[in-house]
N, CA and C of each residue as an Amber inpcrd file, in Angstrom:
protein
   480
 -27.2210000  16.9660000  -5.9920000 -26.1360000  18.2030000  -5.0340000
 -25.4580000  17.2770000  -4.3990000 -24.6500000  18.4100000  -4.1140000
 -22.5750000  18.3730000  -4.1470000 -22.4710000  17.7850000  -2.9560000
 -21.7210000  16.4970000  -2.4220000 -21.9660000  16.7550000  -0.7970000
 -20.7360000  17.5230000  -0.1520000 -20.8450000  17.8940000   1.0040000
 -19.1720000  18.8540000   1.1620000 -18.3750000  17.4910000   1.5420000
 -17.5820000  17.5180000   1.4280000 -16.2420000  17.2560000   1.7020000
 -15.5610000  17.8920000   2.6760000 -15.0840000  16.7800000   3.8930000
 -14.2870000  17.4350000   5.3860000 -13.8800000  16.8840000   5.5080000
 -12.8830000  16.3620000   3.5370000 -11.6470000  15.7640000   2.9580000
 -10.3290000  17.3230000   3.9760000 -10.7670000  18.3450000   3.4570000
  -9.8660000  19.4410000   4.1420000  -9.9610000  20.0260000   5.3640000
 -10.9530000  19.3420000   5.9870000 -11.1580000  19.9430000   7.9200000
 -10.3830000  19.0050000   7.9550000 -10.8730000  17.5510000   7.7570000
  -9.8430000  16.6960000   8.5640000  -8.2710000  16.6910000   8.1380000
  -7.5680000  16.9900000   7.0940000  -6.0650000  16.9820000   7.0180000
  -5.6920000  18.3770000   7.6300000  -6.1540000  19.3780000   7.9210000
  -6.0130000  20.4940000   8.8840000  -5.8940000  19.8640000  10.5600000
  -6.8280000  19.2540000  10.3570000  -6.9050000  18.7100000  12.6300000
  -5.7610000  17.9780000  12.1750000  -5.7640000  16.3920000  11.3940000
  -4.4710000  15.9380000  11.3650000  -2.8970000  17.0060000  11.2860000
  -2.8630000  17.3590000  10.1890000  -1.5860000  17.9620000  10.6190000
  -1.7180000  19.2770000  11.0930000  -2.9760000  19.8240000  11.7220000
  -2.2530000  20.8880000  12.7680000  -2.4630000  20.1240000  15.0730000
  -2.5890000  19.1100000  14.7440000  -2.3340000  17.7490000  15.7830000
  -0.9110000  17.9920000  15.3490000  -0.7160000  17.1940000  14.4590000
   0.4160000  16.9160000  14.5200000   1.9780000  18.1460000  14.5660000
   1.9230000  18.8150000  14.4370000   2.6490000  20.1800000  14.3390000
   2.4110000  20.5310000  15.3550000   1.9400000  20.4630000  16.1170000
   1.3170000  21.0010000  18.0660000   1.9840000  20.1060000  18.7350000
   1.6260000  18.8200000  18.8330000   3.2420000  17.5650000  19.2600000
   4.4420000  18.1430000  19.3960000   4.9270000  18.1780000  18.0730000
   6.0990000  18.5610000  17.5680000   6.6830000  20.2060000  18.4410000
   5.8740000  21.1400000  18.0770000   6.4580000  22.3440000  19.1690000
   6.2720000  22.6240000  20.6900000   5.1290000  21.1440000  21.3070000
   5.9630000  20.6060000  22.4220000   6.1420000  19.6220000  23.0260000
   7.2470000  19.2700000  21.3480000   8.6470000  18.3420000  22.4830000
   7.6410000  17.0670000  22.7530000   6.5210000  16.6310000  22.3660000
   6.0360000  15.3970000  22.5000000   6.1110000  14.1580000  21.6790000
   6.8340000  13.4080000  22.1370000   7.0930000  12.3830000  21.2000000
   6.6620000  10.7820000  21.5710000   5.7060000  10.4490000  20.8260000
   4.6270000   9.0570000  20.6690000   6.0520000   8.0680000  20.6360000
   6.6770000   8.5150000  19.5980000   7.2200000   7.0680000  19.0620000
   8.1870000   8.0310000  18.7110000   9.3880000   6.1820000  18.5290000
  10.9700000   6.6460000  17.9960000   9.9970000   7.0080000  16.2490000
  11.3320000   8.3040000  15.6730000  10.7420000   8.6900000  14.3250000
   9.0450000   8.8850000  13.7640000   8.2350000   9.7420000  14.9440000
   7.2640000  10.3740000  14.7990000   7.5650000  11.6720000  13.8010000
   8.2460000  12.4210000  14.3140000   8.3270000  13.0280000  13.3300000
   8.9480000  13.0450000  12.1640000   8.4980000  12.5530000  11.0160000
   9.0950000  11.9110000   9.8260000   7.8680000  12.7160000   8.4370000
   7.9710000  11.7110000   7.0940000   7.3320000  12.0420000   6.9410000
   6.9680000  11.0040000   5.4000000   7.3750000   9.7400000   6.6520000
   6.1500000   9.2350000   6.4900000   5.4090000   8.8490000   7.2340000
   5.2540000   9.3690000   8.6750000   4.1010000   9.9720000   9.2910000
   2.9060000  10.6260000   8.7530000   3.7840000  11.9860000   7.6070000
   2.8240000  12.7610000   7.4520000   1.9640000  11.3030000   5.9590000
   2.2320000  10.7160000   5.1990000   1.9320000   9.5910000   4.9580000
   0.5830000   9.3690000   4.9330000   1.0390000   9.0210000   6.1760000
  -0.2100000   7.6890000   7.3240000  -0.9600000   8.8600000   6.8340000
  -1.1370000  10.1120000   7.4780000  -2.3550000  10.8470000   8.7000000
  -2.6030000  11.6750000   7.0640000  -2.2390000  11.5610000   6.3130000
  -3.1400000  11.8090000   4.6220000  -4.2440000  10.1880000   4.4660000
  -2.9630000   9.4110000   4.2410000  -3.9300000   8.1500000   4.2180000
  -4.7240000   7.4910000   5.3570000  -5.4730000   7.9820000   5.9600000
  -6.2040000   8.4670000   7.4560000  -7.3750000   9.3240000   7.0590000
  -6.7770000  10.0390000   6.7210000  -7.7640000  11.1980000   6.9200000
  -8.3830000  10.8200000   4.3700000  -8.2400000  10.7290000   4.4120000
  -8.2850000   9.6840000   2.6610000  -9.5280000   8.4870000   3.6090000
  -9.2440000   7.8930000   3.7790000  -9.8220000   6.4470000   4.1380000
 -11.0830000   6.8860000   5.0770000 -10.6580000   7.3710000   6.0040000
 -11.8310000   8.2820000   6.5700000 -13.2790000   8.8040000   5.4620000
 -12.5390000   9.6970000   4.9990000 -13.8920000  10.4320000   3.6320000
 -14.4020000   9.4940000   2.7180000 -13.2590000   8.3230000   2.3220000
 -13.9450000   7.5000000   1.4070000 -15.5760000   6.5630000   2.4980000
 -14.5780000   6.5230000   3.4930000 -15.8930000   5.4050000   4.4330000
 -17.1640000   6.3750000   5.0110000 -17.0040000   7.1680000   5.5140000
 -18.4210000   7.9940000   5.6580000 -18.7690000   9.3550000   5.0710000
 -18.1220000   9.2230000   3.8190000 -19.0070000   9.8540000   2.7350000
 -19.3570000   9.1390000   1.7650000 -19.1370000   7.5060000   0.9550000
 -19.2780000   7.0000000   0.5340000 -18.6980000   7.3850000  -1.2840000
 -17.1180000   7.9750000  -0.8040000 -16.2040000   8.1490000  -1.5980000
 -14.9710000   7.1130000  -2.0590000 -15.7810000   5.9900000  -2.2350000
 -15.0270000   4.3970000  -2.7980000 -13.6140000   4.4720000  -2.9610000
 -13.8240000   5.8400000  -4.7750000 -12.5740000   5.8500000  -5.4130000
 -11.5030000   6.0310000  -4.3630000 -11.5460000   6.7360000  -3.0090000
 -10.4790000   7.3630000  -1.5950000  -9.8100000   6.5690000  -1.2790000
 -11.1240000   4.6150000  -1.3220000 -10.0630000   4.0700000  -0.3230000
  -8.5390000   3.6760000  -1.5590000  -8.4400000   3.4670000  -2.2610000
  -7.4310000   2.4360000  -3.0230000  -5.2860000   3.7420000  -3.0860000
  -6.3090000   5.4370000  -2.8000000  -5.2070000   5.8500000  -2.4330000
  -5.1220000   6.5570000  -1.2690000  -5.9390000   6.2120000  -0.4060000
  -5.7790000   6.0810000   1.2410000  -5.0720000   5.1990000   1.4940000
  -5.4970000   3.4040000   1.3240000  -4.7880000   2.2940000   1.0720000
  -3.0120000   2.7330000   0.7250000  -3.2990000   3.0040000   0.4400000
  -2.0400000   3.0080000  -0.3650000  -0.8630000   4.4830000   0.3590000
  -1.1770000   5.2210000   0.7460000  -0.5970000   6.7300000   1.9000000
  -0.4380000   5.8810000   2.5110000  -1.0750000   5.1580000   3.0910000
  -1.5140000   4.6740000   4.7530000  -0.4840000   3.6540000   4.9520000
  -0.5440000   2.4890000   4.0900000   0.4080000   2.2450000   3.6400000
   1.6380000   1.9630000   3.8810000   1.9550000   2.3330000   2.5880000
   3.9140000   2.9450000   2.1450000   4.6210000   3.9550000   3.7280000
   3.0250000   4.4270000   4.4930000   3.7100000   6.0900000   5.4380000
   4.2300000   4.8140000   6.9820000   2.7660000   3.6060000   6.7230000
   3.4850000   2.8190000   8.3620000   4.4720000   1.7770000   7.5920000
   4.1900000   1.7470000   6.6740000   5.7690000   0.5500000   6.1860000
   6.7880000   1.6240000   6.8800000   7.2790000   2.5190000   6.5350000
   8.6920000   2.9430000   6.2530000   8.9390000   3.4440000   8.0740000
   6.9600000   3.7430000   8.6030000   7.5460000   3.8430000  10.0190000
   8.1430000   2.3610000  10.9360000   7.4630000   1.0480000  10.4670000
   7.8300000  -0.3120000  10.9910000   9.5180000  -0.7740000  10.7040000
   9.8290000  -0.5820000   9.5880000  10.7460000  -1.0570000   8.7850000
  12.0700000  -0.9840000  10.0140000  12.5450000  -0.2750000  10.4080000
  13.1030000   0.4720000  11.0390000  13.6180000   0.2190000  12.5390000
  11.6020000  -0.2460000  12.6930000  11.6040000  -0.4850000  14.1900000
  10.8770000  -1.8530000  14.6650000  10.7910000  -1.9640000  13.9950000
  10.0820000  -3.3670000  13.9880000  11.0290000  -4.6450000  13.1570000
  11.2890000  -5.7560000  14.1890000  12.4480000  -6.4460000  13.2260000
  12.1360000  -6.9980000  12.1540000  10.9000000  -8.1840000  13.0930000
  10.4950000  -8.8680000  11.4560000   9.7820000  -7.7860000  10.1670000
   9.7160000  -7.5320000  10.4120000   9.1850000  -6.1990000   9.1140000
  10.1620000  -6.5950000   7.5520000   8.9000000  -6.6940000   6.9390000
   9.9680000  -7.4260000   5.5340000  10.5620000  -5.8720000   4.9540000
  11.8600000  -5.5300000   4.7070000  12.3150000  -4.7940000   3.8030000
  12.5930000  -4.5250000   2.5250000  11.2120000  -5.0770000   2.0200000
  11.5410000  -5.7970000   0.3780000  10.4960000  -4.6690000  -0.8510000
  10.9610000  -4.9210000  -1.4620000   9.6490000  -3.9520000  -2.4990000
   8.4190000  -5.1340000  -2.8060000   8.6470000  -5.6010000  -2.5770000
   7.6260000  -6.4270000  -2.9620000   6.3530000  -5.8220000  -1.2320000
   6.3580000  -6.3010000  -0.8800000   5.8240000  -4.6950000   0.4430000
   4.0260000  -3.5570000   0.0180000   5.6370000  -3.2530000  -1.6570000
   5.1650000  -2.0670000  -1.5980000   3.7280000  -2.7760000  -2.5570000
   3.7150000  -2.9480000  -3.1200000   2.8520000  -4.7690000  -4.4390000
   2.3060000  -5.0220000  -3.4660000   2.6050000  -5.4760000  -2.2400000
   1.5740000  -6.1340000  -1.9200000   0.4940000  -5.5430000  -0.8240000
   0.1630000  -4.0560000  -0.5440000   0.1090000  -3.5070000   0.1670000
  -1.0950000  -2.1090000  -1.0380000   0.0480000  -2.2730000  -2.2760000
  -1.6600000  -2.2010000  -3.5490000  -2.5160000  -2.9330000  -4.1040000
  -2.3000000  -4.8560000  -3.5830000  -2.9420000  -4.9630000  -3.7530000
  -3.7670000  -5.4880000  -3.0200000  -3.5210000  -5.2400000  -1.5430000
  -4.9980000  -5.0970000  -0.4680000  -5.1570000  -3.7700000  -0.9790000
  -5.4410000  -2.3500000  -1.3850000  -6.0330000  -1.6130000  -1.6840000
  -6.4850000  -2.0460000  -2.6730000  -6.8140000  -2.2010000  -4.2190000
  -7.5730000  -2.8380000  -4.8550000  -8.5690000  -3.2360000  -3.8310000
  -7.9480000  -4.9570000  -2.9390000  -9.4520000  -5.2930000  -2.6260000
 -10.0470000  -4.7660000  -1.6580000  -9.6930000  -4.4640000  -0.8550000
 -10.7520000  -3.4370000   0.0060000 -11.2910000  -2.4060000  -1.0580000
 -10.8960000  -1.4120000  -1.8990000 -11.4360000  -1.0500000  -3.1160000
 -13.2680000  -1.2860000  -3.4670000 -12.3640000  -3.2740000  -4.1710000
 -13.5040000  -3.6850000  -5.0670000 -14.6590000  -3.8280000  -3.8400000
 -14.3020000  -4.0270000  -2.6810000 -15.5010000  -5.0450000  -1.7520000
 -16.3240000  -4.0820000  -2.3900000 -16.2960000  -1.8340000  -2.1110000
 -17.5150000  -0.8690000  -1.7570000 -17.3590000  -0.4620000  -3.5710000
 -16.6740000  -0.9280000  -4.4760000 -16.7960000  -0.8390000  -5.7480000
 -17.2130000  -1.3590000  -6.9500000 -17.1210000  -3.4330000  -6.2040000
 -17.5900000  -3.8790000  -7.0840000 -16.8030000  -4.2130000  -8.0970000
 -15.5050000  -3.9160000  -8.2510000 -14.4600000  -3.6650000  -9.4600000
 -12.9380000  -3.3080000  -9.0790000 -12.1970000  -5.2910000  -9.5070000
 -10.6300000  -5.1550000  -9.1120000 -10.1470000  -5.7320000  -8.0970000
 -11.4670000  -6.6210000  -8.1150000 -10.6220000  -7.7450000  -7.0760000
  -9.9370000  -8.8140000  -7.4630000  -9.8740000  -9.2590000  -9.3290000
  -8.8950000 -10.0380000  -9.7960000  -7.3710000  -8.8980000 -10.2350000
  -7.5860000  -7.8420000  -9.5880000  -6.1340000  -7.4540000  -9.7670000
  -5.7120000  -7.3620000  -8.4230000  -6.5740000  -6.9530000  -7.6760000
  -5.7960000  -7.1920000  -6.3800000  -5.3860000  -8.7840000  -5.2430000
  -5.9280000  -9.4600000  -6.2290000  -5.5720000 -10.4090000  -5.8500000
  -3.9450000 -10.9110000  -6.7780000  -3.9180000 -10.6610000  -8.3410000
  -3.0920000 -11.2240000  -8.0520000  -2.0570000 -10.4870000  -7.7600000
  -2.1020000  -9.2300000  -7.4570000  -0.7020000  -8.5410000  -6.8810000
  -0.3650000  -9.2720000  -5.7930000  -1.6380000  -9.9260000  -4.8890000
  -1.3090000 -10.2610000  -3.6720000  -0.3580000 -11.2290000  -4.0290000
  -0.8950000 -11.3870000  -4.8400000   0.2970000 -13.7430000  -5.4310000
   1.1420000 -13.3070000  -5.8220000   1.6460000 -12.2160000  -6.4740000
   3.1640000 -11.7300000  -6.8050000   3.5450000 -11.1650000  -5.8580000
   3.2420000 -10.2990000  -5.1430000   3.9830000 -10.3840000  -3.9660000
   3.9280000 -10.3210000  -3.2280000   3.4160000 -11.9050000  -2.5200000
   3.4090000 -13.2280000  -1.8010000   4.7410000 -13.8560000  -2.2790000
   4.3060000 -14.7350000  -3.7930000   5.9330000 -14.4090000  -4.6340000
   7.3680000 -14.7720000  -4.4810000   6.9140000 -13.1260000  -4.0330000
   8.6920000 -12.7360000  -4.4750000   9.2580000 -12.1570000  -2.9720000
   7.8740000 -11.7260000  -1.7430000   8.7060000 -11.8840000  -0.1790000
   8.9790000 -13.8650000   0.0350000   8.7690000 -14.4840000   0.0030000
   8.4830000 -15.5890000   0.1370000   9.1260000 -17.1230000  -0.6010000
   9.8940000 -15.7060000  -1.8130000  11.1460000 -16.1610000  -2.8100000
  11.7950000 -17.3330000  -2.2680000  12.4240000 -17.4150000  -1.3920000
  13.7230000 -17.8580000  -0.6750000  12.9700000 -19.7710000  -0.0110000
  11.7370000 -19.6200000   0.6140000  10.8890000 -20.4900000   0.7540000
  10.3170000 -21.4140000  -0.3040000   9.8940000 -20.4510000  -1.4760000
   9.9700000 -21.4050000  -2.6550000  10.1000000 -21.5310000  -3.1440000
  11.7420000 -21.7800000  -3.2540000  13.1420000 -22.4720000  -4.0880000
  12.9820000 -23.0390000  -3.0450000  13.7770000 -23.5120000  -2.0230000
  12.9680000 -24.8020000  -0.8440000  12.2820000 -25.9170000  -0.9910000
  11.0820000 -24.9280000  -0.9120000  10.3430000 -26.1590000  -1.7600000
  10.3100000 -27.1920000  -3.2240000  11.1460000 -26.1370000  -4.2010000
  11.0170000 -26.7560000  -5.7310000  12.2500000 -27.3980000  -5.6710000
  13.2700000 -26.9710000  -5.4770000  13.6580000 -27.9570000  -5.2130000
  14.3360000 -28.2080000  -6.6470000  14.2890000 -29.0300000  -6.9120000
  15.1820000 -29.8740000  -8.7210000  14.0370000 -28.3680000  -9.8050000
  13.5690000 -27.9370000  -9.9350000  12.3640000 -27.2190000 -10.5090000
  13.5490000 -25.3590000 -10.4400000  14.4710000 -25.4660000  -9.8210000
  14.6260000 -24.7760000  -9.3680000  15.0720000 -22.9270000  -9.9040000
  15.7200000 -24.2550000 -10.7700000  16.3300000 -22.9680000 -11.7200000
  15.8810000 -22.9160000 -12.6450000  14.6650000 -23.1350000 -13.2750000
  13.4460000 -22.8500000 -14.0320000  12.7240000 -21.2630000 -13.4750000
  12.4530000 -21.8770000 -12.1050000  11.7840000 -20.3160000 -11.3480000
  13.0320000 -19.2070000 -11.1650000  13.4400000 -19.8870000 -11.1570000
  15.0130000 -18.3970000 -10.9030000  15.1330000 -17.7330000 -12.1290000
  14.8710000 -17.9960000 -12.9200000  15.0570000 -17.5850000 -14.4150000
  13.8430000 -15.9290000 -14.2950000  12.9750000 -17.2070000 -13.9120000
  11.6580000 -16.2880000 -13.5780000  12.1300000 -14.8960000 -12.1610000
  12.2120000 -15.2330000 -11.1830000  12.6650000 -14.1190000 -10.6560000
  14.0830000 -12.8440000 -10.9240000  14.4330000 -13.9430000 -12.1890000
  15.7450000 -12.3320000 -13.4110000  14.3620000 -11.8490000 -14.1670000
  13.8620000 -12.0910000 -14.6300000  13.3670000 -11.7910000 -15.3110000
  11.5970000 -10.9140000 -14.8580000  11.7060000 -11.2950000 -13.6270000
  10.5390000 -10.5470000 -13.2430000   9.7530000  -9.4370000 -13.6940000
   9.9610000  -8.4310000 -13.8470000   9.9800000  -7.0920000 -15.0600000
   8.6820000  -7.2470000 -16.1090000   9.7480000  -8.2140000 -16.9330000
   9.0140000  -8.6550000 -17.6740000   7.8720000  -9.2630000 -17.7920000
   7.3170000  -9.5150000 -16.5870000   6.3680000  -9.9940000 -16.7010000
   5.6450000  -9.2420000 -15.3340000   5.1960000  -7.8000000 -15.2670000
   4.9470000  -6.8970000 -14.9040000   4.9550000  -6.2660000 -15.7570000
   5.2540000  -6.2140000 -16.5800000   4.7360000  -5.6880000 -18.4100000
   4.0990000  -6.1980000 -18.9770000   4.8100000  -7.7350000 -19.1810000
   3.7810000  -8.5310000 -19.7800000   1.6480000  -7.9370000 -19.2200000
   1.9680000  -8.7740000 -17.5880000   0.6160000  -8.2540000 -17.1310000
  -0.4370000  -7.5860000 -16.6160000   0.9100000  -6.4290000 -16.9890000
  -0.3290000  -4.7650000 -17.3370000  -0.1930000  -4.0890000 -18.7010000
   0.4420000  -4.9320000 -19.7370000  -0.0700000  -5.1520000 -21.0900000
  -1.5680000  -5.0650000 -20.8360000  -1.6950000  -6.6360000 -20.3340000
  -3.1400000  -7.2280000 -21.0220000  -3.8580000  -6.3110000 -20.0220000
  -3.8370000  -6.3460000 -18.9860000  -4.6620000  -4.9430000 -18.8580000
  -5.0720000  -3.6500000 -18.9220000  -3.9990000  -3.0150000 -19.9780000
  -4.0980000  -2.1840000 -20.9500000  -4.6430000  -2.3130000 -21.7240000
  -4.6780000  -2.7990000 -22.8460000  -5.1620000  -3.2200000 -24.1890000
  -5.9060000  -4.7950000 -23.8690000  -6.9780000  -5.3390000 -22.7600000
  -7.7150000  -6.1220000 -23.1890000  -9.5160000  -5.7900000 -23.4730000
  -9.3860000  -6.1770000 -23.9320000 -11.3420000  -5.3130000 -24.3020000
 -12.4820000  -5.9120000 -23.8360000 -12.8320000  -4.6080000 -23.0180000
 -13.9730000  -4.6190000 -21.8130000 -15.2910000  -5.5900000 -22.3800000
């Protein structure tokens, strides 16, 4: 028997609340009425759907939408929030890890993405610690897209 999804109802409820607050000119935080808030709302609805109705594949897209929405909300308001492309890689990696807790698949990919994101986020600190081998690692930082291509090709073409 097919389960009834309450995702459409959640989306209508959350978007209705969002637009009602907008119509009543109620501002809970600066920048509340932007596209990033709509992404976060959609992410929260997907996560609620995933955990409430055991629809675990929705954990990854839900966390990605929530994470990207929060990133764009926080990058301009929180001074310590990093405005770096590696934040997106980290969000996707954490999403894989969260999904793997329920589906038993994707933990390795999630950890690998988190390590890669950490490398890019803390690149300057790594360079200070490495000192002498800085030039070799600096070339890695220059050609990081090639590294992503190689890792992606490995996952696409590896035998199961």
